[in-house]
Coordinates of C-alpha atoms in Angstrom, one line a residue:
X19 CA 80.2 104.0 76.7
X20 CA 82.1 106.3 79.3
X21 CA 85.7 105.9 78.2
X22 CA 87.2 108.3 80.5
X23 CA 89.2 107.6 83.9
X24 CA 89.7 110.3 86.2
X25 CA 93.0 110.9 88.3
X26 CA 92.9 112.9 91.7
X27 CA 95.0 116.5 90.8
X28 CA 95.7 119.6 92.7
X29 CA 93.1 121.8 91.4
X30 CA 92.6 124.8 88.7
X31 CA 96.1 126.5 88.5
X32 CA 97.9 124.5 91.1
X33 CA 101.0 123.4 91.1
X34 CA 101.5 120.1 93.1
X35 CA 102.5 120.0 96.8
X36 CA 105.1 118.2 97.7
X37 CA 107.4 118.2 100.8
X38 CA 111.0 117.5 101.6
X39 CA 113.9 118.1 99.7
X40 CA 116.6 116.1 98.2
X41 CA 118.7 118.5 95.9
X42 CA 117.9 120.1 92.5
X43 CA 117.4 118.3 89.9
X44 CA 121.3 117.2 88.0
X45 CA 122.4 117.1 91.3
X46 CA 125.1 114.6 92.3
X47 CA 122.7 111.6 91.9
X48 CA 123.8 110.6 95.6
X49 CA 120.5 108.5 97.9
X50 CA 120.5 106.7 101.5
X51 CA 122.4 103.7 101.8
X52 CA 120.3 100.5 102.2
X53 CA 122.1 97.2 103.7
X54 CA 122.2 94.6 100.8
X55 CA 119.9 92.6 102.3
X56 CA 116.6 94.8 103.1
X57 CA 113.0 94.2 104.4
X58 CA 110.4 95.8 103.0
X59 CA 107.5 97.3 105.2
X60 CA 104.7 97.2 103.6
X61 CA 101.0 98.7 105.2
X62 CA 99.1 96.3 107.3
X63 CA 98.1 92.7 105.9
X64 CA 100.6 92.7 102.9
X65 CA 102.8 90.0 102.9
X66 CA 106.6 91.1 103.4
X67 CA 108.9 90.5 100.9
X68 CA 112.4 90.1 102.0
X69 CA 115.3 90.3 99.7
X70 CA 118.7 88.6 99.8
X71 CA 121.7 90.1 98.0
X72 CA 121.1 89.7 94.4
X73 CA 124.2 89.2 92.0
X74 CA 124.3 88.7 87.9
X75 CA 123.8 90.2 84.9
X76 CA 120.5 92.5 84.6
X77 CA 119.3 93.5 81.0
X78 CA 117.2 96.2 80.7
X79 CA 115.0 96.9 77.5
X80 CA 114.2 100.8 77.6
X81 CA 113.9 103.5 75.4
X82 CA 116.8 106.1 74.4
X83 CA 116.4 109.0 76.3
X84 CA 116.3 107.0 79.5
X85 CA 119.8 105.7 78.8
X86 CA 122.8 108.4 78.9
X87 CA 124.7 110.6 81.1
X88 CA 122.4 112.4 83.9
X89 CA 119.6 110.4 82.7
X90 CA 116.9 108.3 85.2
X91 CA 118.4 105.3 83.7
X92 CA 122.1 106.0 84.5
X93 CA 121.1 107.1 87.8
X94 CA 120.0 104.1 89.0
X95 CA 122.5 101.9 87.2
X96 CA 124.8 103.4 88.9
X97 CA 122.8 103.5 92.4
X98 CA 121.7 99.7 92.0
X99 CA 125.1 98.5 91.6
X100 CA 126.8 100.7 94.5
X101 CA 124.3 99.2 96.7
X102 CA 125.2 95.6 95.2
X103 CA 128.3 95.3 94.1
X104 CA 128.1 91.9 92.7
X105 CA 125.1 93.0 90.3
X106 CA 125.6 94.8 86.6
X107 CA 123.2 96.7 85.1
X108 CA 123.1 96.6 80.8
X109 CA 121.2 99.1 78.8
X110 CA 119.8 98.0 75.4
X111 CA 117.3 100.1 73.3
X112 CA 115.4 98.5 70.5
X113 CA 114.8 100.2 67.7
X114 CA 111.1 99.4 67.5
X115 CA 110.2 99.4 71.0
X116 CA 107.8 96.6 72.5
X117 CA 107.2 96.0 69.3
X118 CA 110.4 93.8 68.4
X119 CA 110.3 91.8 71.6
X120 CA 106.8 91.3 70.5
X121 CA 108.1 89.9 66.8
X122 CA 110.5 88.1 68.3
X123 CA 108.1 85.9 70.6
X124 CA 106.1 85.1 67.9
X125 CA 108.8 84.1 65.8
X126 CA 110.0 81.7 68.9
X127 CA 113.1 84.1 69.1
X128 CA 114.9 84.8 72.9
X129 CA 114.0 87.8 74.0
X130 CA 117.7 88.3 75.5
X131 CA 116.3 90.9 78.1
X132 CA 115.0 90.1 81.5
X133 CA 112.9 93.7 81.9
X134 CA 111.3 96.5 80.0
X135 CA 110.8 100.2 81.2
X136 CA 109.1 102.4 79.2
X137 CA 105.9 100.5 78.7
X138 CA 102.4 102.6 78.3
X139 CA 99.1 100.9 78.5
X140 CA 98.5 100.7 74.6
X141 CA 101.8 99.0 73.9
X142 CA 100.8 96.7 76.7
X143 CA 97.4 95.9 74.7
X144 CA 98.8 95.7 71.5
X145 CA 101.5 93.1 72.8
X146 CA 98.5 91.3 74.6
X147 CA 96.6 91.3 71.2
X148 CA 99.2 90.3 68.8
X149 CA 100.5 87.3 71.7
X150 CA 98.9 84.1 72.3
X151 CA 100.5 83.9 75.4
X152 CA 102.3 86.7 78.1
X153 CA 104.6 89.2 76.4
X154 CA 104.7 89.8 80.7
X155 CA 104.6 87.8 84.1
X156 CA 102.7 89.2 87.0
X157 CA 105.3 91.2 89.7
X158 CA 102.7 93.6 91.6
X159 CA 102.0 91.0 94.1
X160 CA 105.6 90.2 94.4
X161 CA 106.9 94.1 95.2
X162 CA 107.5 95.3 98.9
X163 CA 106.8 98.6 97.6
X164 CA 103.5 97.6 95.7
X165 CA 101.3 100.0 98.7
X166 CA 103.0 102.7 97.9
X167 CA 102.1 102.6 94.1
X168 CA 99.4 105.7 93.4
X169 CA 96.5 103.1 92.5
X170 CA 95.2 105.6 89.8
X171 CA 98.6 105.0 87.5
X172 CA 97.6 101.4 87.6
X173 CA 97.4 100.5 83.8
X174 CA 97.6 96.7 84.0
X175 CA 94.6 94.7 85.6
X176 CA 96.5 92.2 85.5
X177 CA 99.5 93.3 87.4
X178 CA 102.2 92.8 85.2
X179 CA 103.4 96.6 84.4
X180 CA 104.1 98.5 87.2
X181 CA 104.0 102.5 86.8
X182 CA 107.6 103.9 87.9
X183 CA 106.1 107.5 86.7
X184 CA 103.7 109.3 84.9
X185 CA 103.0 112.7 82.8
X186 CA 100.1 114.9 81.5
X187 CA 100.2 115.5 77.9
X188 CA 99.4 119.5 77.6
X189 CA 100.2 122.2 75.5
X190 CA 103.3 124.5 75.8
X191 CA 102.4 127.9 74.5
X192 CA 104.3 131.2 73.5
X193 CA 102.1 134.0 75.4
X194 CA 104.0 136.6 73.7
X195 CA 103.0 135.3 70.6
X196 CA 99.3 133.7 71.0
X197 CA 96.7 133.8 73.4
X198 CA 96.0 130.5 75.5
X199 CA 93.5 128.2 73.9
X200 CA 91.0 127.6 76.2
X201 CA 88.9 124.6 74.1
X202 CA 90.1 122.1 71.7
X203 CA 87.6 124.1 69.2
X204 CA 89.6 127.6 69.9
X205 CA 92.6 125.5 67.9
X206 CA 90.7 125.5 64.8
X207 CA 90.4 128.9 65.1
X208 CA 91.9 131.7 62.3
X209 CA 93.6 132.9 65.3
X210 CA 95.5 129.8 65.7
X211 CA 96.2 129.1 61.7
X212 CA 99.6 127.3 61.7
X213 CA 100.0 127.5 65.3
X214 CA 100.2 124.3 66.6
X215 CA 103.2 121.4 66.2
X216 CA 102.2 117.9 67.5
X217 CA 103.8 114.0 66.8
X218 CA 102.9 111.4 65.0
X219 CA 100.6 109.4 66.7
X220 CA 102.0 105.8 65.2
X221 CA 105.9 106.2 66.8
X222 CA 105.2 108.9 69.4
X223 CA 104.0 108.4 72.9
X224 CA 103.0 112.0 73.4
X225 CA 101.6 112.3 69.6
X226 CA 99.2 108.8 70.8
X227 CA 97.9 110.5 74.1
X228 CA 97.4 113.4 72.2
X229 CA 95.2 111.2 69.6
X230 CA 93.6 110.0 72.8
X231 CA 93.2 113.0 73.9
X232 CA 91.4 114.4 71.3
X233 CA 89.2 111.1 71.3
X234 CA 88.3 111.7 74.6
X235 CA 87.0 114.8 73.8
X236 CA 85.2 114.4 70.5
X237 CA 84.4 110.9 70.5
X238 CA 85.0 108.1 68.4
X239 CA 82.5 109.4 65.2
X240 CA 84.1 112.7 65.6
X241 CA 87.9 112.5 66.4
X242 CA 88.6 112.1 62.0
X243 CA 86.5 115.0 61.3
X244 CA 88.5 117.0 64.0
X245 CA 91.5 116.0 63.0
X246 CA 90.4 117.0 59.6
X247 CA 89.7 120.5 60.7
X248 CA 93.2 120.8 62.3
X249 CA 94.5 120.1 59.2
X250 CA 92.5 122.8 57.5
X251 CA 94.0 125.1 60.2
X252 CA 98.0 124.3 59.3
X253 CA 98.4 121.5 62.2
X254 CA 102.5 120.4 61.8
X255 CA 102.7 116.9 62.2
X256 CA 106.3 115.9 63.0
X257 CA 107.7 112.3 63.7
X258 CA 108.3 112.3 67.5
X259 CA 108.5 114.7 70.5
X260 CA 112.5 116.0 70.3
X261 CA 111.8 117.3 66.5
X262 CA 108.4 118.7 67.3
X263 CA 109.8 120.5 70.2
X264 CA 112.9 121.8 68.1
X265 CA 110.9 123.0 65.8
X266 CA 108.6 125.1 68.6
X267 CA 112.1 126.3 69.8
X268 CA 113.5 127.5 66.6
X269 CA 109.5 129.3 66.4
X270 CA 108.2 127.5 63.6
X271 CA 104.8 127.5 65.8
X272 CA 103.7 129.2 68.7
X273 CA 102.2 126.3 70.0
X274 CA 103.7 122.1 70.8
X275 CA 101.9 119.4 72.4
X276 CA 104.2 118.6 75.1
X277 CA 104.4 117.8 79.1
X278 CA 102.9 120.1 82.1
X279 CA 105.9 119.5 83.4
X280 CA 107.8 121.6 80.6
X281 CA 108.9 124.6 83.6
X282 CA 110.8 122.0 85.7
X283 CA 113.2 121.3 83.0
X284 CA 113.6 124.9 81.4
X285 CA 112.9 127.5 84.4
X286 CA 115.9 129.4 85.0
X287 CA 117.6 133.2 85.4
X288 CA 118.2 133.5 81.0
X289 CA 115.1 131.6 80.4
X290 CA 112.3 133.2 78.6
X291 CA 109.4 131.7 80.5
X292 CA 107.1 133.4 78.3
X293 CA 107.8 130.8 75.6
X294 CA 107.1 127.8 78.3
X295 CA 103.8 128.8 79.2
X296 CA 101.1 125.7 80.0
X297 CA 97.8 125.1 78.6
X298 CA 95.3 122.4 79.1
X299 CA 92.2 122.5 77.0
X300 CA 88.9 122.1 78.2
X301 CA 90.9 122.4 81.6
X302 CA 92.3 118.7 81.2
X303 CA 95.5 116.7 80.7
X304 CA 95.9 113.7 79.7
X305 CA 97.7 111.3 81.9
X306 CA 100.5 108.9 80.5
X307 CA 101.8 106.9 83.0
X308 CA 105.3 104.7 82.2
X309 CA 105.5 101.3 83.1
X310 CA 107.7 98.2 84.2
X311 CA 107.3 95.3 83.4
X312 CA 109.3 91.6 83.3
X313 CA 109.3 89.3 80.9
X314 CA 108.6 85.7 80.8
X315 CA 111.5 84.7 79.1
X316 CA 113.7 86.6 81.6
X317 CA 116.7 84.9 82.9
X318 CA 117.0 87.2 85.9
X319 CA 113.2 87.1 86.9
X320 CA 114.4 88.0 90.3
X321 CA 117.2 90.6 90.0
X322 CA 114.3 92.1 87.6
X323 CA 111.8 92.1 90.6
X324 CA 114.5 93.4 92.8
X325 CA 115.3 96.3 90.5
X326 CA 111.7 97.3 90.4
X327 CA 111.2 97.6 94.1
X328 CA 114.6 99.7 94.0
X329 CA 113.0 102.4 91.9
X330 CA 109.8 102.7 93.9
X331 CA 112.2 103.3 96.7
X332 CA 110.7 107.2 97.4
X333 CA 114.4 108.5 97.3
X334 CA 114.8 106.7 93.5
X335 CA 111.3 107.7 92.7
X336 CA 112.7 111.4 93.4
X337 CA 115.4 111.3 91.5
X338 CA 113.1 109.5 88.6
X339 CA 111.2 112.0 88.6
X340 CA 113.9 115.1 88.6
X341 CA 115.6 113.5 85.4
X342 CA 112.9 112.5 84.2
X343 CA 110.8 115.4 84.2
X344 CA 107.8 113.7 84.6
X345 CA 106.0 113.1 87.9
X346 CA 106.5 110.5 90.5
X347 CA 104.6 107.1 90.8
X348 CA 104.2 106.6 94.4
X349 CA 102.8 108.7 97.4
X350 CA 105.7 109.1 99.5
X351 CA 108.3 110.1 97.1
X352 CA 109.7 114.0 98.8
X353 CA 110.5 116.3 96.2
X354 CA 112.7 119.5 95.7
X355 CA 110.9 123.1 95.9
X356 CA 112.0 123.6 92.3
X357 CA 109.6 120.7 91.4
X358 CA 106.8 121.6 93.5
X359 CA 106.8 125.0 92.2
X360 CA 107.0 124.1 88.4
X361 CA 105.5 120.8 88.2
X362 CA 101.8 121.6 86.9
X363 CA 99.2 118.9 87.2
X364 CA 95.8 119.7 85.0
X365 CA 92.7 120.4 87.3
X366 CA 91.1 116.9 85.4
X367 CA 93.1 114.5 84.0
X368 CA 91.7 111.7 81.5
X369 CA 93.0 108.7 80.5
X370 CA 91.9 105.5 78.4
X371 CA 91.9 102.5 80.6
X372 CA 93.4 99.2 79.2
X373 CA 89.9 97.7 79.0
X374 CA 89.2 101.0 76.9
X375 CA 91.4 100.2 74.8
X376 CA 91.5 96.5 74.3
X377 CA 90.2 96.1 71.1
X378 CA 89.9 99.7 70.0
X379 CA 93.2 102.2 70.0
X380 CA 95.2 100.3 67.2
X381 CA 91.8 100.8 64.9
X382 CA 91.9 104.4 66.3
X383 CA 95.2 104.6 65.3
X384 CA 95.2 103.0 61.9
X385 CA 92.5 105.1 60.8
X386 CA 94.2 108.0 61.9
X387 CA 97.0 107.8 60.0
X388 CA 95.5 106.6 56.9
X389 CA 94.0 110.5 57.1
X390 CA 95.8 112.5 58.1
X391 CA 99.7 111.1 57.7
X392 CA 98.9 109.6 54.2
X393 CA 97.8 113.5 53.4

């Protein structure tokens, strides 16, 4: 079965070429003004969808790091209600993710949250799985901005979760201490004994395309034997990405399975760049795009929809993508130089479809963890 979908990047050692510039990232957070009510021009033989002024209450189900001061999430709070000043925009961050809107329909419980950012495609399954109806309603159709969407983010066939962003899952490497791996083999090497720090593939989203990752590459009759051998070579196994990545910082490990993106965020005159070096085995990433996505049981199914065509806008996908560290997901978004210069895309990037993993990643998963966390 060929299990792999490949994304369009920049080539072997690029860094990806984007033009324009709209200030460095943790800049003032300021965009263009847009009248309250706008008009969406999408390309030829798209319907248009025209907005009127939206008002109410809009809650928004996300995860932590989105949420805060300088964040993406703040940013456009603050952005979607200066453009309309009758709407408010409320942050709530569950403490199990998808999963406890998931728990909640199925115990006939309100959802009490009209949209969800954050979404990756094997949440999406798993809700579709464990549901016997929607979790989701369609919006793709529905968005202005739906043509300007990078087709090969898509994650939902069904066109409920729209992609606002997306990363590649690499490895950030300390060339002063190791060299680059080249192979996900050269990891098991003596060379590379207690080397590497990764996440916990049941509660991290970086530590499940990892997983993937390594599926990908050995297949499903070999990942548990790799994983096995990573053990045998001191793989750290730590609950989510900001420990893992403390733990590379203090030097624990030479080695963390982070974002290519890693430069954008640390680059800078007192940086050591040497510790924030990029590696993609077998010359791959593995892309992890974010969606959004509404829910059924919204009660602002429109101020939802509205909100997600205001952060494909390209100057909010820009700012997205600045505080977000993570790449933008439509075509016309403009970028700083900053970005462009330390924004690395992989020269393939691989991903696991949602039909791929209908039916297969929380098996993956399960089996997984009763190796190698259980040990």
């Amino acid at each position: 079965m060929q299990r792999r979908t490949f994304l369009k990047t920049a080539g072997a050692g690029t860094v990806i070429a984007l033009a324009g510039c709209t200030g460095d990232s943790g800049g003032d957070g300021t965009s263009t003004e847009v009248p309250a009510t706008e008009t969406d021009t999408p390309q030829t033989g798209t319907p248009t969808v025209t907005d009127t002024s939206p008002s109410g209450s809009l809650t928004v189900a996300t995860y932590d790091s989105f949420t805060g001061e300088g964040t993406a999430g703040n940013y456009l709070k603050s952005a979607f209600e200066e453009q309309y000043s009758d709407v408010t925009v409320e942050f709530t961050v569950p403490e199990n993710g998808v999963n406890q809107y998931i728990q909640r329909k199925q115990q006939g419980a309100p959802v009490n949250a009209d949209l969800y950012v954050g979404l990756n495609t094997g949440e999406l399954v798993r809700a579709d799985e464990e549901l016997d109806t929607s979790l989701f309603e369609h919006s793709r159709d529905q968005l202005g901005r739906r043509d300007a969407i990078n087709t090969e983010l898509e994650i939902d066939p069904e066109g409920r979760a729209v992609p606002y962003d997306t990363g590649y899952i690499s490895l950030v490497y300390d060339e002063d201490a190791v060299e680059e791996p080249q192979t996900f083999d050269d990891l098991l090497e003596p060379a590379y004994e207690n080397g590497l720090i990764t996440q916990n593939a049941q509660q991290s989203d970086p530590g499940r395309a990892f997983l993937l990752w390594t599926i990908d590459a050995k297949g499903e009759d070999g990942y548990l034997d790799y994983w096995a051998s990573l053990q045998d070579n001191g793989v750290k196994i730590l609950d989510d990405w900001q420990p893992a990545y403390n733990a590379y910082m203090n030097e624990e490990a030479p080695m963390v399975v982070s974002y290519s993106t890693d430069q954008v965020y640390y680059h800078g005159e007192d940086v050591n760049m040497a510790r924030h070096q990029i590696g993609f085995l077998n010359d791959q990433g593995y892309a992890n795009p974010e969606a959004m996505a509404r829910f059924t049981d919204a009660d602002q199914p429109e101020l939802a929809r509205q909100f997600m065509d205001f952060v494909l806008q390209p100057e909010h996908q820009a700012e997205v993508a600045q505080r977000n560290v993570q790449f933008p997901a439509v075509t016309d978004a403009e970028l700083d130089e900053s970005f462009s210069q330390y924004a690395f895309e992989p020269p393939e990037a691989v991903t696991f479809s949602y039909d791929q993993l209908k039916g297969n990643v929380e098996g993956w998963i399960d089996d997984w963890a009763r190796q190698v966390v259980s040990n």
